[in-house]
Amino acid sequence: MAKYLVIVESPAKVKTIKKFLGSNYEVCASNGHVRDLPKSQMGVDLEHDFDPKYITIRGKGDILAKLRKAVKKADKVYLATDPDREGEAISWHLAHALKLEDKDIHRITFNEITKNAVKTSLKEPRGIDMGLVNAQQARRILDRMVGYKISPLLWAKVKRGLSAGRVQSAALKMICEREDEISSFIPDEYWSIDATIDIEGEKKPITAAYVGTKEGKADLKCEADAQKVKDEIVGKKPKVYDIKIGERNKKQPLAFTTSTLQQEASKRLNFSTVKTMRIAQQLYEGVDIKGEGTVGLISYLRTDSTRVSDEASNEAFNYISENFGEQYVNKTLSQVSKKSNVQDAHEAIRPTSIARTPVVVKESLSRDQFRLYKLIWERFAASRMNPAVYETKSVKIIIGDHIFSVATSKIKFDGFLSVYQADDDEGKAKKNVLLNSIDENSVLKLADVDMQQHFTQPPAHFTEASLVKTMEEHGIGRPSTYAPTISVLLARRYITKENKNLYITEIGEVVNNIMKESFATIVDETFTANMELLLDKIEEGSVEWKTVIRNFYPDLKVAVDKAEKELEKIEIKDEETDTVCENCGRNMVIKYGPHGRFLACPGFPDCRNTKPYYEKIGVSCPKCGEDVVLKMTKKGRKYYGCINNPDCDFMSWQKPVEKKCPNCGGYMIEKGNKIVCADQNCKTIIEDVK
């Protein structure tokens, strides 16, 4: 009997795939990459047309020896690594390492690890797709050039252990720019008016919001504006001005892509992007299901496409028809237009079988696996269902010359909401249910008028979810790079995470300033996005991969050479302070650590004394008169506090100034190029101070 060898990446897949194949098949794992560029050097031959210098990864010798033995025994070898660029490159490296180049190479891929998908792939082997391989080689070499050329400059400028990256630096710049927007944001005041109105014959009143007059919408910018409206409506009789009854469709969501899965898992399950991908990988590779054995529960998890196969859609339609009713099935799903930066290489993320409901597999999954699988299953089921339909009623009420509005909606047909409840749908049908009893002849009475002061809010801090969304919108990175990019920024302590929000640290700010000053092109979002499009063209075969490298490297070298000269002149040396080391009497110096600056004795290693460094900003504490200093939270976020802490609890996220507010006497803070009163209610602003 013939003997066949199937080589996969992960040992977790071996058991799953082995179960689907007969005794003639041996399944082995490469444990990921077997060859890569060396860590000790760039590994790219700059003198010979940028040839990569691949070496066997340390520790992979035994695995390759085992695979070579298995290859000798096999009549046919199938390379079944992941169905993406990186997986294609691993197959190519395996072919070299196992000396398969002179043999017929049988490359197989499957979007899901199911019996049908695996067996079908064995009937349709192909050669290695060099477009995919070359796109991966180009990405790897571009990233290696950026990292190995720029990182040493960061070591000289700030501290060892820092790094720069093509995608990482562009993402860091986006976070810094958002922090600058927030820091310089000056809120605008506005007011709202709610009218509480009694309906004759009803026990409970309704609440209507102020809209404007018959001439159009009116903005209430200050208390005087709101008070004027209130004075003009008090004592007046409300009347129904207009009633509109209609229907509104809420469209079903699309099946998950990598980006949208990471965003929803963050919002709904509080998962980090790394955790989401780790658990999704487990569900994809296979889980032991009671009564079935090891089964791959979801399709491939790295995708930017919302496309779903006809087979999976038809199975979903049948399931929905049987379990919910024919009226829930949406067989006229509109095609979503493909964006220019979408590869569309794989289907959307979906269950391998919709019949395998969350309830069926719950006992076999860990809590986190179940929660993520349930989210994926529900989203996919919803994507194949009809929209939800709401009955809507909008009533405009006129009081004097002023118009107020109130609206309600009631679910007429729940559609996809029967399986997937969006956050903003909960409780909508309960609002203002009394509107159903209002018509043109209703007798109304004004019971109360409530004026509320509000302030416009700055842009929200990035969360992992919103950063992934913005990276995708700008075309920065690809599905496989979102989670690793954020992970590196957190690991390097360029950013920190508090209550889901991402904040820039002092070291992150320093690195970003260097990158913007010396390597503006690399951190530019448009450049990074265009580079991703070039990688796509390499994959398609329309651009030669070394052409991209040849065009990129000379500009990088010029920028590095220029920065090396300038950085030599402004190299940061240890700054001596007036603080005396109590152990040896030397003046302590400022050093950079993972969490920012600190004081250290220059006598290291003989004297290892260190203490926190507090940078005085030349401002007296508004509470006690001591110095205000720049401090850091434990996670590296900057703030301003009293040096006399904990005896004095003054703190401010914005930098305070010595100048007192001329109107209220309180302290003032810097906001971009303005100085504003720290008390939002005061609203004093001094323009153009910088």
mmCIF file with all atom_site columns, C-alpha atoms in Angstrom, residues 524-628:
data_model
loop_
_atom_site.group_PDB
_atom_site.id
_atom_site.type_symbol
_atom_site.label_atom_id
_atom_site.label_alt_id
_atom_site.label_comp_id
_atom_site.label_asym_id
_atom_site.label_entity_id
_atom_site.label_seq_id
_atom_site.pdbx_PDB_ins_code
_atom_site.Cartn_x
_atom_site.Cartn_y
_atom_site.Cartn_z
_atom_site.occupancy
_atom_site.B_iso_or_equiv
_atom_site.pdbx_formal_charge
_atom_site.auth_seq_id
_atom_site.auth_comp_id
_atom_site.auth_asym_id
_atom_site.auth_atom_id
_atom_site.pdbx_PDB_model_num
ATOM 1   C CA . ASP A 1 524 ? 3.394  57.977 7.431   1.00 0.00 ? 524 ASP A CA 1
ATOM 2   C CA . GLU A 1 525 ? 0.076  56.108 7.224   1.00 0.00 ? 525 GLU A CA 1
ATOM 3   C CA . THR A 1 526 ? -0.208 56.567 3.451   1.00 0.00 ? 526 THR A CA 1
ATOM 4   C CA . PHE A 1 527 ? 3.275  55.168 2.835   1.00 0.00 ? 527 PHE A CA 1
ATOM 5   C CA . THR A 1 528 ? 2.583  52.154 5.054   1.00 0.00 ? 528 THR A CA 1
ATOM 6   C CA . ALA A 1 529 ? -0.765 51.509 3.351   1.00 0.00 ? 529 ALA A CA 1
ATOM 7   C CA . ASN A 1 530 ? 0.797  51.832 -0.124  1.00 0.00 ? 530 ASN A CA 1
ATOM 8   C CA . MET A 1 531 ? 3.478  49.338 0.884   1.00 0.00 ? 531 MET A CA 1
ATOM 9   C CA . GLU A 1 532 ? 0.725  46.856 1.801   1.00 0.00 ? 532 GLU A CA 1
ATOM 10  C CA . LEU A 1 533 ? -0.816 47.357 -1.645  1.00 0.00 ? 533 LEU A CA 1
ATOM 11  C CA . LEU A 1 534 ? 2.578  46.688 -3.246  1.00 0.00 ? 534 LEU A CA 1
ATOM 12  C CA . LEU A 1 535 ? 2.806  43.439 -1.264  1.00 0.00 ? 535 LEU A CA 1
ATOM 13  C CA . ASP A 1 536 ? -0.620 42.510 -2.658  1.00 0.00 ? 536 ASP A CA 1
ATOM 14  C CA . LYS A 1 537 ? 0.663  43.188 -6.192  1.00 0.00 ? 537 LYS A CA 1
ATOM 15  C CA . ILE A 1 538 ? 3.684  40.942 -5.511  1.00 0.00 ? 538 ILE A CA 1
ATOM 16  C CA . GLU A 1 539 ? 1.248  38.217 -4.461  1.00 0.00 ? 539 GLU A CA 1
ATOM 17  C CA . GLU A 1 540 ? -0.714 38.690 -7.686  1.00 0.00 ? 540 GLU A CA 1
ATOM 18  C CA . GLY A 1 541 ? 2.517  38.482 -9.695  1.00 0.00 ? 541 GLY A CA 1
ATOM 19  C CA . SER A 1 542 ? 2.221  41.947 -11.242 1.00 0.00 ? 542 SER A CA 1
ATOM 20  C CA . VAL A 1 543 ? 5.252  43.366 -9.339  1.00 0.00 ? 543 VAL A CA 1
ATOM 21  C CA . GLU A 1 544 ? 8.642  41.693 -8.875  1.00 0.00 ? 544 GLU A CA 1
ATOM 22  C CA . TRP A 1 545 ? 9.399  41.425 -5.170  1.00 0.00 ? 545 TRP A CA 1
ATOM 23  C CA . LYS A 1 546 ? 13.002 42.590 -5.304  1.00 0.00 ? 546 LYS A CA 1
ATOM 24  C CA . THR A 1 547 ? 11.936 45.717 -7.206  1.00 0.00 ? 547 THR A CA 1
ATOM 25  C CA . VAL A 1 548 ? 10.076 46.855 -4.082  1.00 0.00 ? 548 VAL A CA 1
ATOM 26  C CA . ILE A 1 549 ? 13.172 46.213 -1.943  1.00 0.00 ? 549 ILE A CA 1
ATOM 27  C CA . ARG A 1 550 ? 15.480 47.949 -4.422  1.00 0.00 ? 550 ARG A CA 1
ATOM 28  C CA . ASN A 1 551 ? 13.284 51.040 -4.432  1.00 0.00 ? 551 ASN A CA 1
ATOM 29  C CA . PHE A 1 552 ? 12.864 51.111 -0.663  1.00 0.00 ? 552 PHE A CA 1
ATOM 30  C CA . TYR A 1 553 ? 16.391 50.561 0.653   1.00 0.00 ? 553 TYR A CA 1
ATOM 31  C CA . PRO A 1 554 ? 18.263 53.566 -0.846  1.00 0.00 ? 554 PRO A CA 1
ATOM 32  C CA . ASP A 1 555 ? 15.817 56.055 0.742   1.00 0.00 ? 555 ASP A CA 1
ATOM 33  C CA . LEU A 1 556 ? 16.062 54.223 4.069   1.00 0.00 ? 556 LEU A CA 1
ATOM 34  C CA . LYS A 1 557 ? 19.876 54.313 3.926   1.00 0.00 ? 557 LYS A CA 1
ATOM 35  C CA . VAL A 1 558 ? 19.927 58.061 3.202   1.00 0.00 ? 558 VAL A CA 1
ATOM 36  C CA . ALA A 1 559 ? 17.611 58.715 6.148   1.00 0.00 ? 559 ALA A CA 1
ATOM 37  C CA . VAL A 1 560 ? 19.668 56.490 8.469   1.00 0.00 ? 560 VAL A CA 1
ATOM 38  C CA . ASP A 1 561 ? 22.969 58.080 7.426   1.00 0.00 ? 561 ASP A CA 1
ATOM 39  C CA . LYS A 1 562 ? 21.544 61.564 7.948   1.00 0.00 ? 562 LYS A CA 1
ATOM 40  C CA . ALA A 1 563 ? 20.067 60.622 11.328  1.00 0.00 ? 563 ALA A CA 1
ATOM 41  C CA . GLU A 1 564 ? 23.335 59.043 12.476  1.00 0.00 ? 564 GLU A CA 1
ATOM 42  C CA . LYS A 1 565 ? 25.152 62.362 11.951  1.00 0.00 ? 565 LYS A CA 1
ATOM 43  C CA . GLU A 1 566 ? 22.470 64.403 13.666  1.00 0.00 ? 566 GLU A CA 1
ATOM 44  C CA . LEU A 1 567 ? 21.940 61.959 16.499  1.00 0.00 ? 567 LEU A CA 1
ATOM 45  C CA . GLU A 1 568 ? 25.645 62.000 17.324  1.00 0.00 ? 568 GLU A CA 1
ATOM 46  C CA . LYS A 1 569 ? 25.343 65.726 18.073  1.00 0.00 ? 569 LYS A CA 1
ATOM 47  C CA . ILE A 1 570 ? 22.229 65.441 20.226  1.00 0.00 ? 570 ILE A CA 1
ATOM 48  C CA . GLU A 1 571 ? 22.934 62.106 21.874  1.00 0.00 ? 571 GLU A CA 1
ATOM 49  C CA . ILE A 1 572 ? 21.362 62.056 25.318  1.00 0.00 ? 572 ILE A CA 1
ATOM 50  C CA . LYS A 1 573 ? 23.897 61.724 28.091  1.00 0.00 ? 573 LYS A CA 1
ATOM 51  C CA . ASP A 1 574 ? 23.121 61.172 31.722  1.00 0.00 ? 574 ASP A CA 1
ATOM 52  C CA . GLU A 1 575 ? 21.925 64.526 33.044  1.00 0.00 ? 575 GLU A CA 1
ATOM 53  C CA . GLU A 1 576 ? 23.415 65.402 36.414  1.00 0.00 ? 576 GLU A CA 1
ATOM 54  C CA . THR A 1 577 ? 21.042 66.687 39.098  1.00 0.00 ? 577 THR A CA 1
ATOM 55  C CA . ASP A 1 578 ? 21.421 68.521 42.406  1.00 0.00 ? 578 ASP A CA 1
ATOM 56  C CA . THR A 1 579 ? 20.163 65.437 44.254  1.00 0.00 ? 579 THR A CA 1
ATOM 57  C CA . VAL A 1 580 ? 23.000 63.929 46.302  1.00 0.00 ? 580 VAL A CA 1
ATOM 58  C CA . CYS A 1 581 ? 23.274 60.165 46.732  1.00 0.00 ? 581 CYS A CA 1
ATOM 59  C CA . GLU A 1 582 ? 22.906 59.509 50.438  1.00 0.00 ? 582 GLU A CA 1
ATOM 60  C CA . ASN A 1 583 ? 25.068 56.375 50.153  1.00 0.00 ? 583 ASN A CA 1
ATOM 61  C CA . CYS A 1 584 ? 28.208 57.753 48.504  1.00 0.00 ? 584 CYS A CA 1
ATOM 62  C CA . GLY A 1 585 ? 27.808 61.524 48.169  1.00 0.00 ? 585 GLY A CA 1
ATOM 63  C CA . ARG A 1 586 ? 27.851 61.727 44.355  1.00 0.00 ? 586 ARG A CA 1
ATOM 64  C CA . ASN A 1 587 ? 25.364 63.870 42.446  1.00 0.00 ? 587 ASN A CA 1
ATOM 65  C CA . MET A 1 588 ? 22.712 61.514 41.041  1.00 0.00 ? 588 MET A CA 1
ATOM 66  C CA . VAL A 1 589 ? 21.972 61.386 37.291  1.00 0.00 ? 589 VAL A CA 1
ATOM 67  C CA . ILE A 1 590 ? 18.796 60.889 35.226  1.00 0.00 ? 590 ILE A CA 1
ATOM 68  C CA . LYS A 1 591 ? 18.453 57.465 33.584  1.00 0.00 ? 591 LYS A CA 1
ATOM 69  C CA . TYR A 1 592 ? 15.784 55.957 31.322  1.00 0.00 ? 592 TYR A CA 1
ATOM 70  C CA . GLY A 1 593 ? 14.065 52.751 32.393  1.00 0.00 ? 593 GLY A CA 1
ATOM 71  C CA . PRO A 1 594 ? 11.117 50.696 31.144  1.00 0.00 ? 594 PRO A CA 1
ATOM 72  C CA . HIS A 1 595 ? 8.686  53.033 32.948  1.00 0.00 ? 595 HIS A CA 1
ATOM 73  C CA . GLY A 1 596 ? 10.429 56.312 32.102  1.00 0.00 ? 596 GLY A CA 1
ATOM 74  C CA . ARG A 1 597 ? 13.090 58.385 33.878  1.00 0.00 ? 597 ARG A CA 1
ATOM 75  C CA . PHE A 1 598 ? 14.535 57.714 37.311  1.00 0.00 ? 598 PHE A CA 1
ATOM 76  C CA . LEU A 1 599 ? 17.483 58.885 39.431  1.00 0.00 ? 599 LEU A CA 1
ATOM 77  C CA . ALA A 1 600 ? 20.530 56.636 39.703  1.00 0.00 ? 600 ALA A CA 1
ATOM 78  C CA . CYS A 1 601 ? 23.930 56.953 41.293  1.00 0.00 ? 601 CYS A CA 1
ATOM 79  C CA . PRO A 1 602 ? 26.704 57.398 38.660  1.00 0.00 ? 602 PRO A CA 1
ATOM 80  C CA . GLY A 1 603 ? 28.889 55.116 40.816  1.00 0.00 ? 603 GLY A CA 1
ATOM 81  C CA . PHE A 1 604 ? 27.102 51.995 39.501  1.00 0.00 ? 604 PHE A CA 1
ATOM 82  C CA . PRO A 1 605 ? 27.925 49.098 39.955  1.00 0.00 ? 605 PRO A CA 1
ATOM 83  C CA . ASP A 1 606 ? 29.725 50.031 43.199  1.00 0.00 ? 606 ASP A CA 1
ATOM 84  C CA . CYS A 1 607 ? 26.724 52.053 44.335  1.00 0.00 ? 607 CYS A CA 1
ATOM 85  C CA . ARG A 1 608 ? 23.298 50.833 43.185  1.00 0.00 ? 608 ARG A CA 1
ATOM 86  C CA . ASN A 1 609 ? 21.184 53.538 44.791  1.00 0.00 ? 609 ASN A CA 1
ATOM 87  C CA . THR A 1 610 ? 18.129 54.654 42.755  1.00 0.00 ? 610 THR A CA 1
ATOM 88  C CA . LYS A 1 611 ? 15.071 56.762 43.494  1.00 0.00 ? 611 LYS A CA 1
ATOM 89  C CA . PRO A 1 612 ? 12.117 58.214 41.596  1.00 0.00 ? 612 PRO A CA 1
ATOM 90  C CA . TYR A 1 613 ? 12.801 61.235 39.423  1.00 0.00 ? 613 TYR A CA 1
ATOM 91  C CA . TYR A 1 614 ? 10.323 64.082 39.653  1.00 0.00 ? 614 TYR A CA 1
ATOM 92  C CA . GLU A 1 615 ? 10.740 66.809 37.052  1.00 0.00 ? 615 GLU A CA 1
ATOM 93  C CA . LYS A 1 616 ? 9.751  70.203 38.450  1.00 0.00 ? 616 LYS A CA 1
ATOM 94  C CA . ILE A 1 617 ? 7.711  72.266 35.984  1.00 0.00 ? 617 ILE A CA 1
ATOM 95  C CA . GLY A 1 618 ? 8.175  75.637 37.720  1.00 0.00 ? 618 GLY A CA 1
ATOM 96  C CA . VAL A 1 619 ? 4.607  75.793 39.032  1.00 0.00 ? 619 VAL A CA 1
ATOM 97  C CA . SER A 1 620 ? 3.430  75.966 42.637  1.00 0.00 ? 620 SER A CA 1
ATOM 98  C CA . CYS A 1 621 ? 0.779  73.544 43.848  1.00 0.00 ? 621 CYS A CA 1
ATOM 99  C CA . PRO A 1 622 ? -2.646 75.280 43.874  1.00 0.00 ? 622 PRO A CA 1
ATOM 100 C CA . LYS A 1 623 ? -3.483 73.470 47.115  1.00 0.00 ? 623 LYS A CA 1
ATOM 101 C CA . CYS A 1 624 ? -0.366 73.718 49.306  1.00 0.00 ? 624 CYS A CA 1
ATOM 102 C CA . GLY A 1 625 ? 2.181  75.899 47.481  1.00 0.00 ? 625 GLY A CA 1
ATOM 103 C CA . GLU A 1 626 ? 4.868  73.190 47.091  1.00 0.00 ? 626 GLU A CA 1
ATOM 104 C CA . ASP A 1 627 ? 6.347  72.280 43.676  1.00 0.00 ? 627 ASP A CA 1
ATOM 105 C CA . VAL A 1 628 ? 4.219  70.586 41.022  1.00 0.00 ? 628 VAL A CA 1
#
